[in-house]
XYZ file of C-alpha atoms in Angstrom:
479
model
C 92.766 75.247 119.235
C 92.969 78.546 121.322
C 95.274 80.153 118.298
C 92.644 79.424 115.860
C 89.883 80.484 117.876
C 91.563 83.723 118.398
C 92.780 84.220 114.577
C 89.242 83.486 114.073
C 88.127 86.245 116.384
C 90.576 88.619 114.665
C 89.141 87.930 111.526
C 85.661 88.822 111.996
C 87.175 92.091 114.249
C 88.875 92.860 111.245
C 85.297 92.253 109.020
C 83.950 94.292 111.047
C 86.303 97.355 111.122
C 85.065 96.973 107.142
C 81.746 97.327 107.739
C 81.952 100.229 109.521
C 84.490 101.760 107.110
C 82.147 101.052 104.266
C 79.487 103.956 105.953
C 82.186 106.243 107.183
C 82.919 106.310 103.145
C 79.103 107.936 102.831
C 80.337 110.654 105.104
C 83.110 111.318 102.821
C 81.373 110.813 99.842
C 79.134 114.054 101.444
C 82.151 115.489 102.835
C 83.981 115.580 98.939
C 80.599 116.972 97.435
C 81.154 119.798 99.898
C 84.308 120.684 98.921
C 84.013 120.036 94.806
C 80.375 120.794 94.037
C 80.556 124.705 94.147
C 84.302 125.248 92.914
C 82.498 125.356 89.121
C 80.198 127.497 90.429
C 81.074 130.660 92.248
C 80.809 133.176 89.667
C 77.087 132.329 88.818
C 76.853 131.940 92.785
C 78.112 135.070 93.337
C 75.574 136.445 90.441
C 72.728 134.626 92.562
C 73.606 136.725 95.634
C 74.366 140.215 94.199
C 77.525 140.311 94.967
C 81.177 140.420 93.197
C 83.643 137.802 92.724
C 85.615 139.077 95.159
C 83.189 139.126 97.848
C 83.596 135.140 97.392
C 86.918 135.400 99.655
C 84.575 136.051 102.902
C 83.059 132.620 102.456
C 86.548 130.932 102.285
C 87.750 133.442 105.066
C 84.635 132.522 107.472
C 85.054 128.869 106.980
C 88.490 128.751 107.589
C 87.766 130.420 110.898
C 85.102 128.819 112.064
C 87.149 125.610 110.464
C 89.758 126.742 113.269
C 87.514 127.277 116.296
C 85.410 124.458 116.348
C 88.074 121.285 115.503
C 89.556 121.209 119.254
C 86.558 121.365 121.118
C 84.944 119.258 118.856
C 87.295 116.597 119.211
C 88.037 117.186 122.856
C 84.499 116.280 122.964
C 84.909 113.317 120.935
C 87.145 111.693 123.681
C 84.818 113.393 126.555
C 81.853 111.396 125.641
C 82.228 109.183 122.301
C 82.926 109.745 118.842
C 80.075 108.897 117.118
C 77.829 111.692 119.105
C 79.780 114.329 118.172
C 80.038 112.924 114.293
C 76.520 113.268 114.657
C 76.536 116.429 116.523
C 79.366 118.307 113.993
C 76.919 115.867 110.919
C 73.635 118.105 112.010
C 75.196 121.522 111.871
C 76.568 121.066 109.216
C 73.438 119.805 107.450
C 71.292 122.317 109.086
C 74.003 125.015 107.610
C 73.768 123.446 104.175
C 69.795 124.069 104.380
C 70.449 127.686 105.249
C 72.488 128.480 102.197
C 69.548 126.924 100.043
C 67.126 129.320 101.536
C 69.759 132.132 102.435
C 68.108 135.880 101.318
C 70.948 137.615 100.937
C 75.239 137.731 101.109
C 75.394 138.365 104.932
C 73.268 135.387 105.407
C 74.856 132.958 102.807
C 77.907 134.003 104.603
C 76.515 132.797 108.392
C 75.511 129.672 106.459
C 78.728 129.160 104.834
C 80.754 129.943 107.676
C 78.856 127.317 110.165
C 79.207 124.973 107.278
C 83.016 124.586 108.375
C 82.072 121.966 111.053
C 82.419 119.698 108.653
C 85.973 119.720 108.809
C 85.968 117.325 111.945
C 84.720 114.753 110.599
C 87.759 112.568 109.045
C 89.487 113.417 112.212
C 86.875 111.677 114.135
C 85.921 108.850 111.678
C 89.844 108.030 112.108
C 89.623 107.804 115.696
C 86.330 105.768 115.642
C 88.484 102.984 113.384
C 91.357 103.199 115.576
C 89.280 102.230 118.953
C 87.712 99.443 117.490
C 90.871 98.288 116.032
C 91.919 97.952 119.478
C 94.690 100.425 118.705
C 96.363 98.794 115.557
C 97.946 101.431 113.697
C 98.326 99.620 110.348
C 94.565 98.458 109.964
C 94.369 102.026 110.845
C 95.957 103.457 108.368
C 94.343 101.321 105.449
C 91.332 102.288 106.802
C 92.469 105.932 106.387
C 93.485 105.581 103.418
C 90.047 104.100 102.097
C 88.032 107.079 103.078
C 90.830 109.679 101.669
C 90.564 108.051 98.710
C 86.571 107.787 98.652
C 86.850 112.175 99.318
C 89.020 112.592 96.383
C 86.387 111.084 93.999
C 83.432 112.102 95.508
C 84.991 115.571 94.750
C 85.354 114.907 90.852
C 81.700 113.751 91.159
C 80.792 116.664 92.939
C 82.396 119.456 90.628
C 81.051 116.988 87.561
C 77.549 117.089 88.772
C 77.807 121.183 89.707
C 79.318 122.090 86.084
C 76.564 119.989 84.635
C 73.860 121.456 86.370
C 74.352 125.001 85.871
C 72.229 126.660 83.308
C 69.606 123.785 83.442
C 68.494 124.264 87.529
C 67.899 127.628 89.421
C 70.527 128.045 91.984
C 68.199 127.345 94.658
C 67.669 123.931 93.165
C 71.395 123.569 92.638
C 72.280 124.152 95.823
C 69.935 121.759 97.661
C 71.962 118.535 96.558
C 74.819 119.298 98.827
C 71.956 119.479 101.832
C 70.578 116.621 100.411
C 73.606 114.490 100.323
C 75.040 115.857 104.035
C 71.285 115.017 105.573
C 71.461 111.791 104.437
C 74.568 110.473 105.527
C 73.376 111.933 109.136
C 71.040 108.995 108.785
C 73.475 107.025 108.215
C 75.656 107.447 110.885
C 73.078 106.795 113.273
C 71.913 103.778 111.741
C 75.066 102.546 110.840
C 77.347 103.190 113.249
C 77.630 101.764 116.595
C 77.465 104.071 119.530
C 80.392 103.984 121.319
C 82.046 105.458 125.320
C 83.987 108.027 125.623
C 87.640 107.079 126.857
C 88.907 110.073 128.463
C 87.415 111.553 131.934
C 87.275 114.990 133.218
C 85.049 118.224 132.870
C 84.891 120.479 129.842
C 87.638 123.109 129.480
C 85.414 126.181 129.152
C 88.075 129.011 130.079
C 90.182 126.684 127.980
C 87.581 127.116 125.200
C 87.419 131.098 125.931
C 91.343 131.894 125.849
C 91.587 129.829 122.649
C 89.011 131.561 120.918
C 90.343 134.929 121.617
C 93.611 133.483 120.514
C 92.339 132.019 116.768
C 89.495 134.637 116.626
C 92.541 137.410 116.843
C 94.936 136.245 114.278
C 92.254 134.853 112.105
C 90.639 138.385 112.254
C 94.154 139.904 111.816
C 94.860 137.877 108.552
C 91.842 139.001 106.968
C 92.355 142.050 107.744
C 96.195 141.640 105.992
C 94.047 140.321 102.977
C 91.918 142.749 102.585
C 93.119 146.013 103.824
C 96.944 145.016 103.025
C 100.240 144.640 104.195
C 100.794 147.876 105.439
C 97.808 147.980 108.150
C 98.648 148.438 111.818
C 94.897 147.325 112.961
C 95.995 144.065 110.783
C 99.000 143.459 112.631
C 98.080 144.463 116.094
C 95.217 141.890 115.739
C 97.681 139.030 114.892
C 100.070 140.024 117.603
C 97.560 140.289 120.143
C 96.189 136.886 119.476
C 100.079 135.646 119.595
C 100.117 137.021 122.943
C 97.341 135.337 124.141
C 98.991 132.184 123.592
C 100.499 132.762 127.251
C 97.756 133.101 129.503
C 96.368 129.877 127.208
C 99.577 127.780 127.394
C 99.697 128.774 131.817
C 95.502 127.792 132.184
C 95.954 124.458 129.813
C 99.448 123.739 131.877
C 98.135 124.609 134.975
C 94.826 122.267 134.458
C 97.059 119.615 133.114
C 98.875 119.733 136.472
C 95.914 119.961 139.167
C 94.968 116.809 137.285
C 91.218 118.018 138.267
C 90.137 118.401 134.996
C 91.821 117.168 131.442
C 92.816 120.845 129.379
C 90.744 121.540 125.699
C 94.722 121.500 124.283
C 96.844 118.845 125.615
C 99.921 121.920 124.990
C 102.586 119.197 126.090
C 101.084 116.233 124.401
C 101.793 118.637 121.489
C 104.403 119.575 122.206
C 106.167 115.795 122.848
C 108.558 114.047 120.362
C 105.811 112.018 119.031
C 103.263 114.510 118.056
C 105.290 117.736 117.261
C 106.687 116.910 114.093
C 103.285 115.398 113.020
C 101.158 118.506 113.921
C 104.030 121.186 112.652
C 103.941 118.880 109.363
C 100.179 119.185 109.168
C 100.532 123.248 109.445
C 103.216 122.996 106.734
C 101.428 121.090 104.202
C 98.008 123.024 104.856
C 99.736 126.184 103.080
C 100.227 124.566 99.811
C 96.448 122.365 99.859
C 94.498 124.558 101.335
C 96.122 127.985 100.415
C 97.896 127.951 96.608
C 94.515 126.727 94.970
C 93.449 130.112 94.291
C 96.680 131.056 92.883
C 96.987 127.898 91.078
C 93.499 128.943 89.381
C 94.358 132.240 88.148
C 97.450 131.505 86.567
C 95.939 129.100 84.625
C 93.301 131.390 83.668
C 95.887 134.569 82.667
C 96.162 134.935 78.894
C 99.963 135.028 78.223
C 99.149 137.352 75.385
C 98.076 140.042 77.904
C 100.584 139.779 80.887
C 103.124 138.192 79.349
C 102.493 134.814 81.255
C 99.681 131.950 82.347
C 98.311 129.443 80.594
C 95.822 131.122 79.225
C 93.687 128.056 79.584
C 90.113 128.492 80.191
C 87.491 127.018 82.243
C 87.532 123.625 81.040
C 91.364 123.500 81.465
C 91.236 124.007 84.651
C 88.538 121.228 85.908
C 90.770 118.866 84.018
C 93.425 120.333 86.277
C 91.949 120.019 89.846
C 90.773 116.686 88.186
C 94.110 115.246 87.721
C 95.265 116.674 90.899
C 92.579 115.183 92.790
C 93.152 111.486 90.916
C 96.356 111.660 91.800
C 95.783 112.098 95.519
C 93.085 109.209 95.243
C 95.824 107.006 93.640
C 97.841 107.865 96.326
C 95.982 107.543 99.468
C 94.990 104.196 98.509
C 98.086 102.999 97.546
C 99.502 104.249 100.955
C 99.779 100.956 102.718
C 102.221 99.834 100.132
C 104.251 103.066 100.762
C 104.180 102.007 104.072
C 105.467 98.582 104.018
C 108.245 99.328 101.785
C 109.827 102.566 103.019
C 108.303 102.596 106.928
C 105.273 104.659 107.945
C 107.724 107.980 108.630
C 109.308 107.346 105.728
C 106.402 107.241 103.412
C 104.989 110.406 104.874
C 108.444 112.056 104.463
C 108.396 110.866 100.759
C 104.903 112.541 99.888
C 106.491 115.249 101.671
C 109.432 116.006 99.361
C 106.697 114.604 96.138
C 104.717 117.871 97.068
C 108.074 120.118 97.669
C 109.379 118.875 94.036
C 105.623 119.440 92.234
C 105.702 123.375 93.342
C 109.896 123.778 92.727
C 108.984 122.574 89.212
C 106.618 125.813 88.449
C 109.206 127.646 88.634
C 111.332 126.861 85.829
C 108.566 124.780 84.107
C 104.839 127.199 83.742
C 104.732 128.037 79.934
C 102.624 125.234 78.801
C 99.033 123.261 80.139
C 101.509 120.081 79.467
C 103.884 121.785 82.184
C 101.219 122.392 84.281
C 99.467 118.990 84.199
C 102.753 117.336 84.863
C 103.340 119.612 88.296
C 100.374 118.720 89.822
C 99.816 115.284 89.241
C 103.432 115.152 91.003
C 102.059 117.602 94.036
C 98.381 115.564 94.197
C 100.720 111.900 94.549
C 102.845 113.330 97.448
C 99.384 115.498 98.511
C 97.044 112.138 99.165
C 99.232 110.140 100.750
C 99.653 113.271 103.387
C 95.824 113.677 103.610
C 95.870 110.194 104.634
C 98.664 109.460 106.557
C 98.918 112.633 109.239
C 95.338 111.912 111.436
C 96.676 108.096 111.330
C 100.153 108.644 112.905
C 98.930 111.323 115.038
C 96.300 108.777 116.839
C 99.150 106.355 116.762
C 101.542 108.492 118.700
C 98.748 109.930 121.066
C 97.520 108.179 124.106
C 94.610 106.155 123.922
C 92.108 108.686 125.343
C 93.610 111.535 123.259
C 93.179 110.041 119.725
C 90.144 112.166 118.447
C 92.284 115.228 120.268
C 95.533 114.272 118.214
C 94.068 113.409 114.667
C 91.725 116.683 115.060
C 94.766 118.714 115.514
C 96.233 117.695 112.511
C 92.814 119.252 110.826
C 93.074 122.551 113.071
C 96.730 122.795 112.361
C 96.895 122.635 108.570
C 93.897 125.093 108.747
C 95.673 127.714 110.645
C 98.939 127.101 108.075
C 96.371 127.442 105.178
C 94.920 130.468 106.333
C 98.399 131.930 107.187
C 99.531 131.171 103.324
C 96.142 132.684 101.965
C 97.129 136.413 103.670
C 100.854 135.882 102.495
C 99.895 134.884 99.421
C 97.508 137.500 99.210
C 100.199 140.257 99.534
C 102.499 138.514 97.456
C 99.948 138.648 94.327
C 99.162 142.221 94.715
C 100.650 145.451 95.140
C 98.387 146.083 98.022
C 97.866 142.563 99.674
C 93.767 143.307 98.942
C 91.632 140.775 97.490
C 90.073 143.348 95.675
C 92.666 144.589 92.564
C 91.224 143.674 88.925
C 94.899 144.126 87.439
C 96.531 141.237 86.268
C 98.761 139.731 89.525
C 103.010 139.707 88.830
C 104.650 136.560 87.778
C 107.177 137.209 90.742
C 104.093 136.660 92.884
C 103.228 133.513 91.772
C 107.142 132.633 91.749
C 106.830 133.578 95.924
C 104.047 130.941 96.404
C 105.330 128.531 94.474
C 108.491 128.928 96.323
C 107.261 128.973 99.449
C 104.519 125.730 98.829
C 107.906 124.006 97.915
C 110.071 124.878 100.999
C 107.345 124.615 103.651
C 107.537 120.623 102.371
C 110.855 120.441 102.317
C 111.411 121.325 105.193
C 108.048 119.204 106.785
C 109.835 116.083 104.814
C 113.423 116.930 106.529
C 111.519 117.681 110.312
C 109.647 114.062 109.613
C 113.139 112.558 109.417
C 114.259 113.502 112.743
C 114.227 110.477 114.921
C 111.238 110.649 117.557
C 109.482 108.028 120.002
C 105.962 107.750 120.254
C 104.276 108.526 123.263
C 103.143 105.086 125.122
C 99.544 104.844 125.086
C 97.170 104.533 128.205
């Protein structure tokens, strides 16, 4: 009698866990429309604010900094006092930043806009951590549940770069860009209608000095790797910016260790929960893969776009071509993160992840003997987006797993902060690698050996992320 009572109580738990996964997918339905809708349309964005194409790289530049900054305290906050008020909290900047580029006047304050916009990458981190509490901590349910909203992203950002392509030429930009505010707004609704409110688990004050060092730290090398981007490799203000910030790791790793120690207060970066067996692999993973997803889709783009009969190489495919690409790429992922579970079961949650590893490692190692044809091409990325997905989906959910129960939000926001820092890294390395003087500025065609070096390096960053998964490792216990 007791058994079925409490199969019967695990049931509607597990109905439950449904329900609230069903409006987390509204989030990431807003959260895909975000990140598809304007891809078609940056050059008659950039026509709307005066400006070149190449003043477009600020905007990804300020977002991936502010993208940086805000994930740790955001989800140090998440386990400080509950998950849902800071989904709502990161949910209203963001929307509130959306508005702003709507009504922005001019480039400096689309950029603002843009750049607060970022906040929005916390929220899969914390909608992962929200599942995992009220699963009471089981990692599989978890994990489905992860995979769900991945795979509700992916083809909310087909939708999104659908809808944008569509609506160019028939609305005026302003009008354009008020569906992403739209969308964003409404799904704040929703998460304080639909979502229950829930306690924080972890006790303490707020690291503010934490908060401080680390922003000097980011804010340094971020500033630094612009700076590599856009003045080149050969800058020494570039360089002394990154290695400053590198050396500010020290007094940061001493006041986070120290804290951690006095046991007075919990630190804003758990540095040795990071750096444990459990969670290092995950989080250097997560750095790894963010330099192929976040930083070769630029690259990606304008080698499709090169006319062979002028360089000598490219795909010479045009607009059209390339929306079919990301398309393809981002099905792919979809097909993947949903079918994760099954990946799971058969080969073992590390297992799976090192798989999708080595599926991303073999899509890039194939440009390089195979990039003369748009067959070629569509065939190396659907193999990249399979392995791709099933990383989007998997990291947050083993990094909650092998976190304590009070860190979760910390751990599974990492895995967002991380790959941002390895994406940004990859963007100034690519950068240099694709022109003679690292600057985003050059209108000559870029070298094929350039776009050999990222395609290289995409491929052995996930080799050797698939190889470091492999390792063995214990989780840390939970409590």
């Amino acid at each position: 009698m007791t058994t079925e009572s409490q199969r019967s109580g695990v049931e509607r738990a597990a109905r439950g866990i449904w329900v609230i996964v069903g409006f987390l997918v509204a989030v990431e339905f807003a959260s895909g429309i975000l990140q598809g809708y304007y891809t078609p349309i940056f050059s008659d964005l950039a026509d709307h604010l005066g400006v070149g194409d190449a003043d477009l790289n600020w905007l990804e530049a300020g977002q991936l900094i502010v993208s940086a900054l805000c994930v740790p305290p955001l989800a140090r906050l998440g386990d400080l006092i509950g998950h849902k008020k800071v989904l709502l909290l990161a949910t209203g900047v963001t929307a509130a930043a959306t508005w702003w580029t709507v009504v922005a006047p001019d480039f400096g304050s689309f950029l603002v806009a843009w750049s607060i916009q970022g906040a929005y990458v916390i929220w899969l981190p914390l909608e992962v951590a929200i599942v995992h509490k009220r699963t009471g901590g089981d990692t599989a349910l978890t994990r489905r549940a992860a995979g769900v909203l991945v795979g509700a992203l992916q083809l909310s950002v087909i939708i999104g770069a659908v809808a944008a392509g569509a609506l160019v030429g028939v609305l005026p930009m302003w009008a354009i860009l008020t569906f992403p505010a739209v969308a964003v707004t409404a799904v704040f609704v929703v998460i304080a209608v639909g979502i229950e409110p829930d306690a924080g688990t972890s006790g303490g004050a707020f690291d503010w000095l934490g908060l401080a060092v680390l922003t000097v730290v980011l804010g340094l090398v971020m500033a630094g790797l612009v700076g590599v981007r856009v003045l080149g490799a050969g800058s020494l203000i570039a360089w002394s910016l990154v290695a400053l910030g590198l050396l500010a790791l020290v007094p940061f790793w001493r006041i986070e260790t120290a804290l951690d120690d006095a046991g007075q207060r919990e630190p804003l970066i758990d540095v040795r929960l990071l750096a444990s067996r459990g969670q290092w692999p995950i989080q250097l993973t997560a750095f790894l893969f963010g330099m192929s997803v976040l930083g070769a889709q630029i690259p990606l783009s304008t080698f499709a776009r090169t006319d062979p009969a002028e360089a000598g190489f490219g795909l010479g495919a045009g607009a059209s071509f390339v929306s079919l690409l990301i398309a393809e790429y981002v099905i792919a992922m979809a097909v993947s993160a949903f079918t994760l579970p099954l990946w799971a079961r058969f080969l073992g949650p590390v297992r799976a992840q090192a798989v999708a590893c080595f599926l991303v490692a073999a899509g890039y190692l194939m440009w390089l003997p195979f990039h003369d044809t748009t067959a070629q091409g569509l065939l190396n990325m659907a193999v990249v987006g399979l392995g791709s997905g099933a990383l989007v989906a998997s990291l947050p959910a083993a990094a909650a797993a092998a976190a304590p129960a009070s860190r979760t939000a910390f751990a599974t926001g990492m895995t967002n902060a991380t790959k941002t820092v390895g994406g940004a890294i990859a963007s100034a390395v690519f950068a240099i690698a694709l022109a003679a003087d690292g600057s985003i500025s050059g209108e000559a065609h870029a070298p094929l050996s350039g776009y050999l070096t990222v395609w290289a390096v995409c491929g052995v960053t996930a080799l050797v992320a698939g190889l470091l998964l492999l390792l063995p490792r214990r989780a840390t216990s939970a409590g």
